[in-house]
Short mmCIF file of C-alpha atoms in Angstrom, two decimals:
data_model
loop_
_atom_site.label_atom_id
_atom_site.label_comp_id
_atom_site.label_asym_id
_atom_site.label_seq_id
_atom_site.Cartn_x
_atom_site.Cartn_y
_atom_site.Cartn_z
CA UNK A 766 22.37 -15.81 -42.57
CA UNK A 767 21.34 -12.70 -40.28
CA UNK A 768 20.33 -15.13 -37.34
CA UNK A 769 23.56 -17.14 -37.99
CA UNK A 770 25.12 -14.25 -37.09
CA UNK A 771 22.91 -13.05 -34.43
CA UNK A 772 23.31 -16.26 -32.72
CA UNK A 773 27.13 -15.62 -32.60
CA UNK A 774 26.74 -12.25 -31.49
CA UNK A 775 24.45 -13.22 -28.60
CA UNK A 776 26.92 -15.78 -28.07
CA UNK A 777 30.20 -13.92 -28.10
CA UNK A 778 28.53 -11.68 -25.37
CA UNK A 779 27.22 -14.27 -22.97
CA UNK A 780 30.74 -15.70 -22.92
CA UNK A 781 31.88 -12.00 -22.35
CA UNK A 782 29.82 -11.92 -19.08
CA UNK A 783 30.79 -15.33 -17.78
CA UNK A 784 34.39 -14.47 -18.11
CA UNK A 785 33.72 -11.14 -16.81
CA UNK A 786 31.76 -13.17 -13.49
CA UNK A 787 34.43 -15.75 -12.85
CA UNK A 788 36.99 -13.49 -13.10
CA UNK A 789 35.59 -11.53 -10.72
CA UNK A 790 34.52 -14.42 -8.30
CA UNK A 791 37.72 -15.73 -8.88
CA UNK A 792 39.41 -12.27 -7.31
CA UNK A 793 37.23 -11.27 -4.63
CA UNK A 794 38.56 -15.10 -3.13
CA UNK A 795 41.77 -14.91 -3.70
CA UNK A 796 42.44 -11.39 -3.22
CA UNK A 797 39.66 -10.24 -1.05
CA UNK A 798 39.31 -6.41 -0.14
CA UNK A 799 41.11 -5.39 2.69
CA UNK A 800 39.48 -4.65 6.23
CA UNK A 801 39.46 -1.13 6.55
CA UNK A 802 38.26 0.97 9.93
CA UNK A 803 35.33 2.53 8.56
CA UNK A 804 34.25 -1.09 7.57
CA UNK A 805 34.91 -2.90 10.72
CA UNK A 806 33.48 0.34 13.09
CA UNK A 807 30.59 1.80 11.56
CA UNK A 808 26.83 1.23 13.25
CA UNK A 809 24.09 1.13 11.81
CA UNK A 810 21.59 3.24 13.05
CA UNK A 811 19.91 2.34 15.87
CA UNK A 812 15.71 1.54 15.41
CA UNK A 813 13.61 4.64 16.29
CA UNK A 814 10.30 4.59 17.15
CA UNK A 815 8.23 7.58 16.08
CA UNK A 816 4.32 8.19 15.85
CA UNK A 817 4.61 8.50 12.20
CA UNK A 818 6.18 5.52 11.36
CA UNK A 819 3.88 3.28 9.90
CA UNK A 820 1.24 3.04 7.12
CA UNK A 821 -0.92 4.24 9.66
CA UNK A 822 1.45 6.62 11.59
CA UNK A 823 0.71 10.28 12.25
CA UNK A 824 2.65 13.21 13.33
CA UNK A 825 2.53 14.03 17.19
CA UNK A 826 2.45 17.88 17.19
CA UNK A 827 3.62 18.45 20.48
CA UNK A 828 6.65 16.46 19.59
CA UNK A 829 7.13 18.11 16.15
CA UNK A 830 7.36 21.36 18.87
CA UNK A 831 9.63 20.69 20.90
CA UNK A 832 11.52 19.49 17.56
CA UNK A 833 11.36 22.68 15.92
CA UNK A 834 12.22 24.35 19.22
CA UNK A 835 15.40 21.83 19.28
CA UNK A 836 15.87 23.11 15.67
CA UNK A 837 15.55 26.79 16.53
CA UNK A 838 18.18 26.52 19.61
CA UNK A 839 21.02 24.45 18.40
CA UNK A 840 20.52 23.18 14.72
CA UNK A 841 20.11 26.60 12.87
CA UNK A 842 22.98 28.01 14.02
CA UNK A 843 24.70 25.91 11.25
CA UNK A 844 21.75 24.52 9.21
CA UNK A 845 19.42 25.63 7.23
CA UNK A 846 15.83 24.81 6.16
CA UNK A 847 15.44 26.36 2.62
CA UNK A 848 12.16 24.37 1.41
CA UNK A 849 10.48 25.42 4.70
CA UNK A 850 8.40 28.71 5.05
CA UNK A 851 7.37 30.15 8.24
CA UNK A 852 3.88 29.53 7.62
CA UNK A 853 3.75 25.90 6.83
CA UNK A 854 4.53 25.71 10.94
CA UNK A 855 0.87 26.22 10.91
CA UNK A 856 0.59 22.40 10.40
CA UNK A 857 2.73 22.02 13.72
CA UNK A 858 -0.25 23.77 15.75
CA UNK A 859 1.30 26.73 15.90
CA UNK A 860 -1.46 30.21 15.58
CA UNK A 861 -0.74 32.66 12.46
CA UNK A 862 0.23 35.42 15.60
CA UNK A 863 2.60 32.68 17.24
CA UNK A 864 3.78 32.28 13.36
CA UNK A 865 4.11 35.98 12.55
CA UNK A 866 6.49 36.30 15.97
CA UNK A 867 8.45 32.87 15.00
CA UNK A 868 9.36 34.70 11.66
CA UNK A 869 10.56 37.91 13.01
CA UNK A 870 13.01 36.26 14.76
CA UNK A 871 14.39 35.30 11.61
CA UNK A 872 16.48 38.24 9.81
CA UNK A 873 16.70 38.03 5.65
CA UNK A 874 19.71 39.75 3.95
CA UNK A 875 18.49 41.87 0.82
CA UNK A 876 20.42 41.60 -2.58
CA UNK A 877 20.98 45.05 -2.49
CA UNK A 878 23.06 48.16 -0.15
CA UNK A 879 22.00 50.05 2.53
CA UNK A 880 22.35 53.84 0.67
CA UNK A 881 23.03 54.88 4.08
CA UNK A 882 25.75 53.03 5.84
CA UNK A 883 26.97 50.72 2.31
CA UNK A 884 25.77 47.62 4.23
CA UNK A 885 24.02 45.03 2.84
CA UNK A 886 20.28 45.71 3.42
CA UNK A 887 18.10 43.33 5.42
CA UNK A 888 14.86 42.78 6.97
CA UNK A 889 12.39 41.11 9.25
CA UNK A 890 11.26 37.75 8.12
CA UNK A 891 7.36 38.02 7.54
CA UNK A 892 5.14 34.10 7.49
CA UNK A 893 5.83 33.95 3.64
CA UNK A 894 9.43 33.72 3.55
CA UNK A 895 12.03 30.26 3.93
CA UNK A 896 13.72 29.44 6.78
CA UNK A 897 17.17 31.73 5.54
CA UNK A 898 20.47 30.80 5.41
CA UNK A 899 22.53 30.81 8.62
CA UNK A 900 25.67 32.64 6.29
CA UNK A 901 25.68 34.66 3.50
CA UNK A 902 27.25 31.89 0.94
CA UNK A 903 29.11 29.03 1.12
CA UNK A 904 32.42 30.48 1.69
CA UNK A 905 31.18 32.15 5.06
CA UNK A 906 29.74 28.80 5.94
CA UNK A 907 32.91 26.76 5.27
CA UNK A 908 34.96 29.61 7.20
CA UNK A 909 33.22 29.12 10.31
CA UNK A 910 32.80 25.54 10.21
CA UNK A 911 36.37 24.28 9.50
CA UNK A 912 36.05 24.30 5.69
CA UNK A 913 33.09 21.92 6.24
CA UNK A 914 29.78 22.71 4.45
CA UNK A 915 26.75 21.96 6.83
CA UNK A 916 23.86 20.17 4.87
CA UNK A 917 20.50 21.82 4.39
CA UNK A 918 18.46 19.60 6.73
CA UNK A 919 14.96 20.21 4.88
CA UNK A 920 14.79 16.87 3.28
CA UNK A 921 17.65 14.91 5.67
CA UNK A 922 15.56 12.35 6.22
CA UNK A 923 14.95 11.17 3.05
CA UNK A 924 18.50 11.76 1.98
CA UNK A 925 20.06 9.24 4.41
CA UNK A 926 19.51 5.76 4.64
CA UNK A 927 17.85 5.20 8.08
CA UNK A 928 15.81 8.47 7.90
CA UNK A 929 14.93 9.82 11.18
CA UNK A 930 16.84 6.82 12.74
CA UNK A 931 19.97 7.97 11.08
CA UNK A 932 19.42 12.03 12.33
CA UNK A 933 18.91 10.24 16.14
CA UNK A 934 21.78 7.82 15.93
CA UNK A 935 24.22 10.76 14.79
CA UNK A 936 23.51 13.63 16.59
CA UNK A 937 23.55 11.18 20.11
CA UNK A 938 26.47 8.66 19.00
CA UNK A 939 29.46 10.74 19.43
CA UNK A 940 32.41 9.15 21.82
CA UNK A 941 35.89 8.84 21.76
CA UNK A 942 37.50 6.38 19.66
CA UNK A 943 37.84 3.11 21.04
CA UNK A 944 41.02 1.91 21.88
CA UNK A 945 40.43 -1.36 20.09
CA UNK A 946 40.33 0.78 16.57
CA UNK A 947 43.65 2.64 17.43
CA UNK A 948 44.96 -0.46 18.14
CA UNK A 949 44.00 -2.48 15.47
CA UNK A 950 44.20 0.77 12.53
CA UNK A 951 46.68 2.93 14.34
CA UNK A 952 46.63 5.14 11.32
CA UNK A 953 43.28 5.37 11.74
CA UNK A 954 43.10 8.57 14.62
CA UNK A 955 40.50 11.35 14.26
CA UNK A 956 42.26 14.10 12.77
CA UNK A 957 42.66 17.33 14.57
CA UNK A 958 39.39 19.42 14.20
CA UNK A 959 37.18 16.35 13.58
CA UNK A 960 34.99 14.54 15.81
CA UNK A 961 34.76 10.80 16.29
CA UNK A 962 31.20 9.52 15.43
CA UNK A 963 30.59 5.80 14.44
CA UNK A 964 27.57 6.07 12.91
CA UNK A 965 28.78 8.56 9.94
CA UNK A 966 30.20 6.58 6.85
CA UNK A 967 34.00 7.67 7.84
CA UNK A 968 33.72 7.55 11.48
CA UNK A 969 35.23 11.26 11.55
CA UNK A 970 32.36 14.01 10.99
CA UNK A 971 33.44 17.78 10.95
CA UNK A 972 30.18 18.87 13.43
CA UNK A 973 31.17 19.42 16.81
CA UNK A 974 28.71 17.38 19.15
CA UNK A 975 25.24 19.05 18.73
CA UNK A 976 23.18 18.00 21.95
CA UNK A 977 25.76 18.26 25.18
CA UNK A 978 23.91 17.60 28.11
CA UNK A 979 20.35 16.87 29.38
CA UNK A 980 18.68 20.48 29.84
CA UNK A 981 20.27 22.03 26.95
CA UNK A 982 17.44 22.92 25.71
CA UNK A 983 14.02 24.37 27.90
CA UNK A 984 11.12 22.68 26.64
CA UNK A 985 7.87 24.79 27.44
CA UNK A 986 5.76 21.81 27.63
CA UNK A 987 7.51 20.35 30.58
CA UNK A 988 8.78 17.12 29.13
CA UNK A 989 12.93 16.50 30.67
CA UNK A 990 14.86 17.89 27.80
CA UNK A 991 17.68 14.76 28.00
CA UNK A 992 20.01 14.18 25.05
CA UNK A 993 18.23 11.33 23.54
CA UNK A 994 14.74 13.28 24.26
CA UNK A 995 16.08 16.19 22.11
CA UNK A 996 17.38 13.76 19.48
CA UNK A 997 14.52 12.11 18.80
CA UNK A 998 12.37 15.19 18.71
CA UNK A 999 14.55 17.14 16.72
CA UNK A 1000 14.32 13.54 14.26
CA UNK A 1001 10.62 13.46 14.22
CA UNK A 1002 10.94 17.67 13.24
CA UNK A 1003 13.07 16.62 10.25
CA UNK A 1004 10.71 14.03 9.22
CA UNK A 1005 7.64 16.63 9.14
CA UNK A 1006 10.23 18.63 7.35
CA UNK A 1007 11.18 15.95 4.34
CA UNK A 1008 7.59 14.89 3.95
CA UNK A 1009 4.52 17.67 5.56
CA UNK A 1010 1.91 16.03 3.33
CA UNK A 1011 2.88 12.48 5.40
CA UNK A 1012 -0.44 12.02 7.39
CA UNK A 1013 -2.59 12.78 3.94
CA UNK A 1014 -0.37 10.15 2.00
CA UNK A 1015 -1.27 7.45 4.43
CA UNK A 1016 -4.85 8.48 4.81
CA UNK A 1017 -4.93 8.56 0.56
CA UNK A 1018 -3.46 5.24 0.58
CA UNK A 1019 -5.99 3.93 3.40
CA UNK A 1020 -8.59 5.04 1.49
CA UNK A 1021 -7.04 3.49 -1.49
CA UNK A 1022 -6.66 -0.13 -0.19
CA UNK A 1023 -10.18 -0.33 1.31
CA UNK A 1024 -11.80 1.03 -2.32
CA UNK A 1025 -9.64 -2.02 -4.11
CA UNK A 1026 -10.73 -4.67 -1.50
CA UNK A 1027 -15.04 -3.56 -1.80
CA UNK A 1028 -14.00 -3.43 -5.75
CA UNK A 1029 -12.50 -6.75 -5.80
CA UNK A 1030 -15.05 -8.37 -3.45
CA UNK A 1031 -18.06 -6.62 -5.95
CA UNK A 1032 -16.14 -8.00 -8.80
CA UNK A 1033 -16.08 -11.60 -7.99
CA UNK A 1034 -19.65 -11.25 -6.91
CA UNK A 1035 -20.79 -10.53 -10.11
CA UNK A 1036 -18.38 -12.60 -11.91
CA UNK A 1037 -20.33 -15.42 -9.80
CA UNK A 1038 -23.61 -13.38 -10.20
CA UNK A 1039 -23.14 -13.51 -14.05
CA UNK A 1040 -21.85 -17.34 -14.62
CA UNK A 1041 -23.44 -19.18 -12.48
CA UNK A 1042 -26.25 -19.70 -14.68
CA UNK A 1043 -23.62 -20.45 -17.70
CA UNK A 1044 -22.17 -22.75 -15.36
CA UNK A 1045 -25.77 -25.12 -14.44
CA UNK A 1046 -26.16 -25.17 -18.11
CA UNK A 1047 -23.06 -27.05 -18.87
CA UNK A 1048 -23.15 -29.11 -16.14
CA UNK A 1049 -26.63 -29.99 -17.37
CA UNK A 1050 -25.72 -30.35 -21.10
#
Protein backbone atom coordinates (compact mmCIF):
# COMPACT_ATOMS: atom_id res chain seq x y z
CA UNK A 1 0.00 0.00 0.00
CA UNK A 2 2.92 2.55 0.96
CA UNK A 3 4.52 2.16 -2.62
CA UNK A 4 0.99 2.44 -4.15
CA UNK A 5 1.04 5.57 -2.80
CA UNK A 6 4.54 6.51 -3.33
CA UNK A 7 4.14 5.78 -6.90
CA UNK A 8 1.31 8.42 -7.04
CA UNK A 9 3.19 10.83 -5.19
CA UNK A 10 6.22 10.56 -7.48
CA UNK A 11 3.75 10.73 -10.09
CA UNK A 12 1.63 13.71 -9.14
CA UNK A 13 5.03 15.62 -9.02
CA UNK A 14 6.56 14.66 -12.33
CA UNK A 15 3.32 15.85 -13.92
CA UNK A 16 3.78 19.04 -11.70
CA UNK A 17 7.13 19.73 -13.48
CA UNK A 18 6.01 18.98 -17.01
CA UNK A 19 3.18 21.37 -16.66
CA UNK A 20 5.38 23.71 -14.94
CA UNK A 21 8.06 23.22 -18.34
CA UNK A 22 5.47 23.56 -21.05
CA UNK A 23 3.94 26.24 -19.57
CA UNK A 24 6.86 27.95 -19.47
CA UNK A 25 8.11 26.96 -23.04
CA UNK A 26 4.85 27.68 -24.09
CA UNK A 27 5.30 31.60 -22.78
CA UNK A 28 8.73 32.45 -23.47
CA UNK A 29 7.30 31.76 -27.50
CA UNK A 30 4.46 33.40 -27.44
CA UNK A 31 5.21 36.16 -25.23
CA UNK A 32 8.89 36.46 -25.39
CA UNK A 33 10.78 39.06 -23.08
CA UNK A 34 11.07 42.29 -24.42
CA UNK A 35 14.41 43.78 -25.95
CA UNK A 36 15.63 46.06 -23.53
CA UNK A 37 18.94 48.52 -24.01
CA UNK A 38 21.07 47.02 -21.54
CA UNK A 39 20.37 43.67 -23.43
CA UNK A 40 20.92 44.73 -26.93
CA UNK A 41 24.24 47.18 -25.87
CA UNK A 42 26.22 45.53 -23.37
CA UNK A 43 29.94 43.99 -24.36
CA UNK A 44 31.39 41.55 -23.11
CA UNK A 45 34.67 42.08 -22.00
CA UNK A 46 37.20 42.16 -24.27
CA UNK A 47 40.12 39.01 -23.97
CA UNK A 48 43.18 40.16 -21.94
CA UNK A 49 46.28 38.72 -22.08
CA UNK A 50 48.28 38.72 -18.86
CA UNK A 51 51.50 36.72 -17.70
CA UNK A 52 49.50 35.03 -15.13
CA UNK A 53 46.92 33.68 -17.03
CA UNK A 54 47.37 30.20 -17.42
CA UNK A 55 48.01 26.99 -15.40
CA UNK A 56 51.41 27.89 -15.87
CA UNK A 57 51.18 31.76 -15.68
CA UNK A 58 53.19 33.89 -13.29
CA UNK A 59 53.04 37.36 -12.08
CA UNK A 60 55.35 39.94 -13.98
CA UNK A 61 56.55 42.21 -11.09
CA UNK A 62 57.45 45.06 -12.99
CA UNK A 63 53.97 45.10 -14.32
CA UNK A 64 52.31 44.44 -10.91
CA UNK A 65 54.47 48.05 -10.29
CA UNK A 66 53.48 50.08 -12.45
CA UNK A 67 49.89 48.57 -11.42
CA UNK A 68 50.12 49.48 -7.95
CA UNK A 69 51.61 52.82 -8.98
CA UNK A 70 48.32 53.16 -11.36
CA UNK A 71 46.48 52.18 -8.11
CA UNK A 72 48.27 54.68 -5.88
CA UNK A 73 47.63 57.74 -8.47
CA UNK A 74 44.11 57.46 -9.63
CA UNK A 75 42.26 54.35 -8.10
CA UNK A 76 42.65 55.13 -4.28
CA UNK A 77 41.34 58.26 -4.39
CA UNK A 78 37.91 56.44 -4.39
CA UNK A 79 38.85 52.77 -3.68
CA UNK A 80 40.04 50.99 -1.22
CA UNK A 81 42.15 47.85 -0.64
CA UNK A 82 41.11 46.57 2.89
CA UNK A 83 42.56 42.82 2.66
CA UNK A 84 45.91 44.33 1.53
CA UNK A 85 48.73 45.31 4.05
CA UNK A 86 51.62 47.37 3.18
CA UNK A 87 53.94 44.65 3.62
CA UNK A 88 52.57 41.96 1.45
CA UNK A 89 53.99 44.59 -1.48
CA UNK A 90 57.08 42.79 -0.56
CA UNK A 91 55.91 40.05 -3.04
CA UNK A 92 55.77 42.91 -5.79
CA UNK A 93 59.73 43.38 -5.39
CA UNK A 94 59.44 46.13 -3.51
CA UNK A 95 62.53 46.46 -0.32
CA UNK A 96 61.07 46.59 3.44
CA UNK A 97 62.71 50.56 3.31
CA UNK A 98 60.82 51.19 -0.13
CA UNK A 99 57.77 49.45 1.93
CA UNK A 100 58.18 51.40 5.16
CA UNK A 101 58.10 54.87 2.84
CA UNK A 102 55.00 53.40 0.64
CA UNK A 103 53.11 53.15 4.06
CA UNK A 104 53.77 56.51 5.39
CA UNK A 105 52.19 57.91 2.68
CA UNK A 106 49.20 56.36 3.82
CA UNK A 107 47.45 58.31 6.90
CA UNK A 108 45.08 55.99 9.42
CA UNK A 109 42.29 57.78 11.39
CA UNK A 110 42.30 56.61 15.18
CA UNK A 111 38.93 55.65 16.92
CA UNK A 112 39.54 58.09 19.35
CA UNK A 113 39.97 62.45 19.84
CA UNK A 114 42.75 64.47 19.66
CA UNK A 115 42.64 65.90 23.64
CA UNK A 116 44.14 68.83 22.10
CA UNK A 117 42.30 70.26 19.19
CA UNK A 118 38.82 67.60 19.60
CA UNK A 119 39.86 66.13 16.20
CA UNK A 120 39.80 62.80 15.44
CA UNK A 121 43.32 61.39 16.09
CA UNK A 122 45.40 59.83 13.32
CA UNK A 123 48.65 58.52 12.36
CA UNK A 124 51.31 57.37 9.97
CA UNK A 125 50.66 54.08 8.37
CA UNK A 126 53.59 51.69 9.49
CA UNK A 127 54.20 48.04 6.93
CA UNK A 128 51.63 46.19 9.23
CA UNK A 129 48.61 48.06 8.61
CA UNK A 130 45.69 47.69 5.41
CA UNK A 131 45.54 49.77 2.70
CA UNK A 132 42.79 52.41 4.73
CA UNK A 133 39.79 53.68 3.66
CA UNK A 134 39.77 56.65 1.28
CA UNK A 135 36.58 58.25 3.72
CA UNK A 136 35.75 57.91 7.04
CA UNK A 137 32.35 55.72 6.43
CA UNK A 138 30.10 55.17 3.92
CA UNK A 139 28.14 58.25 4.16
CA UNK A 140 31.36 60.42 3.38
CA UNK A 141 31.98 58.08 0.51
CA UNK A 142 28.48 58.30 -1.02
CA UNK A 143 28.65 62.27 -0.44
CA UNK A 144 31.50 62.71 -2.59
CA UNK A 145 30.73 60.27 -5.14
CA UNK A 146 27.12 61.16 -6.10
CA UNK A 147 25.43 58.86 -3.56
CA UNK A 148 27.41 56.05 -5.28
CA UNK A 149 29.39 53.62 -3.05
CA UNK A 150 32.84 52.77 -4.74
CA UNK A 151 33.65 48.95 -4.38
CA UNK A 152 36.60 47.75 -2.36
CA UNK A 153 38.79 46.55 -5.25
CA UNK A 154 40.85 43.88 -3.10
CA UNK A 155 39.18 40.89 -4.52
CA UNK A 156 37.51 42.69 -7.94
CA UNK A 157 38.73 40.26 -9.92
CA UNK A 158 37.26 37.43 -8.63
CA UNK A 159 34.01 39.22 -7.99
CA UNK A 160 33.25 39.96 -11.68
CA UNK A 161 32.79 37.70 -14.34
CA UNK A 162 35.73 38.33 -16.77
CA UNK A 163 38.25 39.03 -13.93
CA UNK A 164 41.03 41.17 -14.94
CA UNK A 165 39.39 41.33 -18.46
CA UNK A 166 36.36 42.89 -16.97
CA UNK A 167 38.65 45.70 -14.68
CA UNK A 168 40.47 46.47 -18.43
CA UNK A 169 37.34 46.55 -20.50
CA UNK A 170 35.65 49.07 -17.91
CA UNK A 171 37.99 51.38 -16.85
CA UNK A 172 39.03 51.91 -20.97
CA UNK A 173 35.37 51.45 -22.54
CA UNK A 174 33.78 54.65 -21.69
CA UNK A 175 32.15 56.73 -24.85
CA UNK A 176 29.22 58.50 -25.53
CA UNK A 177 26.13 56.77 -26.23
CA UNK A 178 25.59 55.78 -29.61
CA UNK A 179 23.10 57.35 -31.50
CA UNK A 180 21.70 54.05 -32.68
CA UNK A 181 20.61 53.32 -28.78
CA UNK A 182 18.92 56.81 -28.42
CA UNK A 183 17.30 56.09 -31.38
CA UNK A 184 16.12 52.84 -31.01
CA UNK A 185 15.42 53.26 -26.69
CA UNK A 186 14.98 56.99 -26.62
CA UNK A 187 14.13 56.59 -23.00
CA UNK A 188 17.11 55.05 -22.62
CA UNK A 189 19.67 58.47 -22.10
CA UNK A 190 22.41 58.45 -19.42
CA UNK A 191 21.03 60.27 -16.65
CA UNK A 192 22.58 63.44 -15.48
CA UNK A 193 25.65 62.61 -13.22
CA UNK A 194 26.21 59.17 -14.79
CA UNK A 195 28.59 58.07 -17.28
CA UNK A 196 27.91 55.97 -20.35
CA UNK A 197 29.98 52.68 -20.24
CA UNK A 198 28.87 49.54 -22.27
CA UNK A 199 30.61 47.12 -20.65
CA UNK A 200 28.85 47.65 -17.03
CA UNK A 201 25.53 45.55 -16.69
CA UNK A 202 23.29 48.93 -17.06
CA UNK A 203 25.34 50.73 -19.48
CA UNK A 204 25.25 53.85 -16.98
CA UNK A 205 28.09 53.55 -14.16
CA UNK A 206 28.31 56.40 -11.48
CA UNK A 207 32.53 56.58 -11.83
CA UNK A 208 33.62 59.37 -13.76
CA UNK A 209 36.21 58.04 -16.46
CA UNK A 210 39.28 56.82 -14.46
CA UNK A 211 42.28 56.81 -17.04
CA UNK A 212 41.93 60.26 -19.32
CA UNK A 213 44.72 60.43 -21.46
CA UNK A 214 48.03 58.68 -22.33
CA UNK A 215 50.68 60.14 -19.71
CA UNK A 216 48.37 60.36 -16.90
CA UNK A 217 50.29 58.58 -15.02
CA UNK A 218 54.60 58.71 -14.89
CA UNK A 219 55.80 55.34 -14.91
CA UNK A 220 59.45 55.19 -13.41
CA UNK A 221 60.37 52.30 -15.45
CA UNK A 222 60.04 54.07 -18.71
CA UNK A 223 57.32 52.06 -20.35
CA UNK A 224 54.57 54.92 -22.41
CA UNK A 225 51.96 55.26 -19.77
CA UNK A 226 48.86 55.11 -22.62
CA UNK A 227 45.30 54.44 -21.46
CA UNK A 228 45.13 50.88 -22.35
CA UNK A 229 48.88 50.44 -20.87
CA UNK A 230 47.56 51.75 -17.50
CA UNK A 231 44.45 49.57 -17.77
CA UNK A 232 45.93 46.57 -18.15
CA UNK A 233 48.53 47.13 -15.50
CA UNK A 234 46.32 48.43 -13.05
CA UNK A 235 44.19 44.77 -14.09
CA UNK A 236 47.14 42.58 -13.61
CA UNK A 237 47.62 44.73 -9.88
CA UNK A 238 44.06 43.65 -9.01
CA UNK A 239 44.67 40.17 -9.93
CA UNK A 240 47.87 39.93 -7.51
CA UNK A 241 45.46 41.60 -5.22
CA UNK A 242 42.36 38.86 -5.38
CA UNK A 243 44.75 35.95 -5.41
CA UNK A 244 48.88 36.76 -3.96
CA UNK A 245 49.36 33.04 -3.35
CA UNK A 246 48.59 32.62 -7.49
CA UNK A 247 52.15 31.56 -8.66
CA UNK A 248 52.35 28.85 -5.54
CA UNK A 249 48.79 27.46 -6.55
CA UNK A 250 49.97 26.69 -10.01
CA UNK A 251 53.34 25.47 -8.99
CA UNK A 252 51.27 23.09 -6.14
CA UNK A 253 49.11 21.96 -8.83
CA UNK A 254 52.21 21.30 -11.30
CA UNK A 255 53.66 19.41 -8.85
CA UNK A 256 50.43 17.70 -8.28
CA UNK A 257 49.72 16.47 -11.88
CA UNK A 258 53.27 15.18 -12.51
CA UNK A 259 53.13 13.04 -8.90
CA UNK A 260 49.57 11.44 -10.31
CA UNK A 261 51.00 10.69 -13.83
CA UNK A 262 54.66 8.72 -12.20
CA UNK A 263 51.83 7.18 -9.67
CA UNK A 264 49.62 6.03 -12.32
CA UNK A 265 52.40 4.91 -14.70
CA UNK A 266 54.07 2.83 -11.34
CA UNK A 267 50.66 1.51 -10.78
CA UNK A 268 49.96 -0.15 -13.99
CA UNK A 269 53.50 -1.39 -13.93
CA UNK A 270 53.00 -3.39 -11.15
CA UNK A 271 49.52 -4.26 -11.86
CA UNK A 272 51.34 -5.89 -15.06
CA UNK A 273 54.38 -6.77 -12.82
CA UNK A 274 52.00 -8.73 -10.47
CA UNK A 275 49.54 -10.61 -13.13
CA UNK A 276 51.37 -11.42 -15.67
CA UNK A 277 52.37 -14.57 -14.22
CA UNK A 278 48.48 -15.21 -13.18
CA UNK A 279 47.83 -14.45 -16.62
CA UNK A 280 50.50 -17.41 -18.48
CA UNK A 281 48.93 -19.72 -16.08
CA UNK A 282 45.49 -19.50 -17.41
CA UNK A 283 46.35 -19.26 -20.72
CA UNK A 284 48.27 -22.46 -20.08
CA UNK A 285 45.52 -24.24 -18.04
Amino acid sequence: MVRIIGFFVGLGFCLVLAIAFFTGAYNQITNPPAETAEKEFHLHPKPLALESNGPFGKFDRAQLQRGFQVYKEVCSACHSLKFVAFRDLKDLGYSDAEVKAIADQWVIQQPSINPDTGEPATRKSVPADHFPAPFANEIAARAANNNALPPDLSLMTKAREGGAAYVHSLITGYRDQPAELLKKFPTAKTPKGLHYNPYFANLNIAMPPPLVSDGQVQYTDGTKPTVDQMGTDVAAFLTWTAEPKLERRHGIGVAAFIFLLVFSVLTYMSYQNIWASKKRELAHS
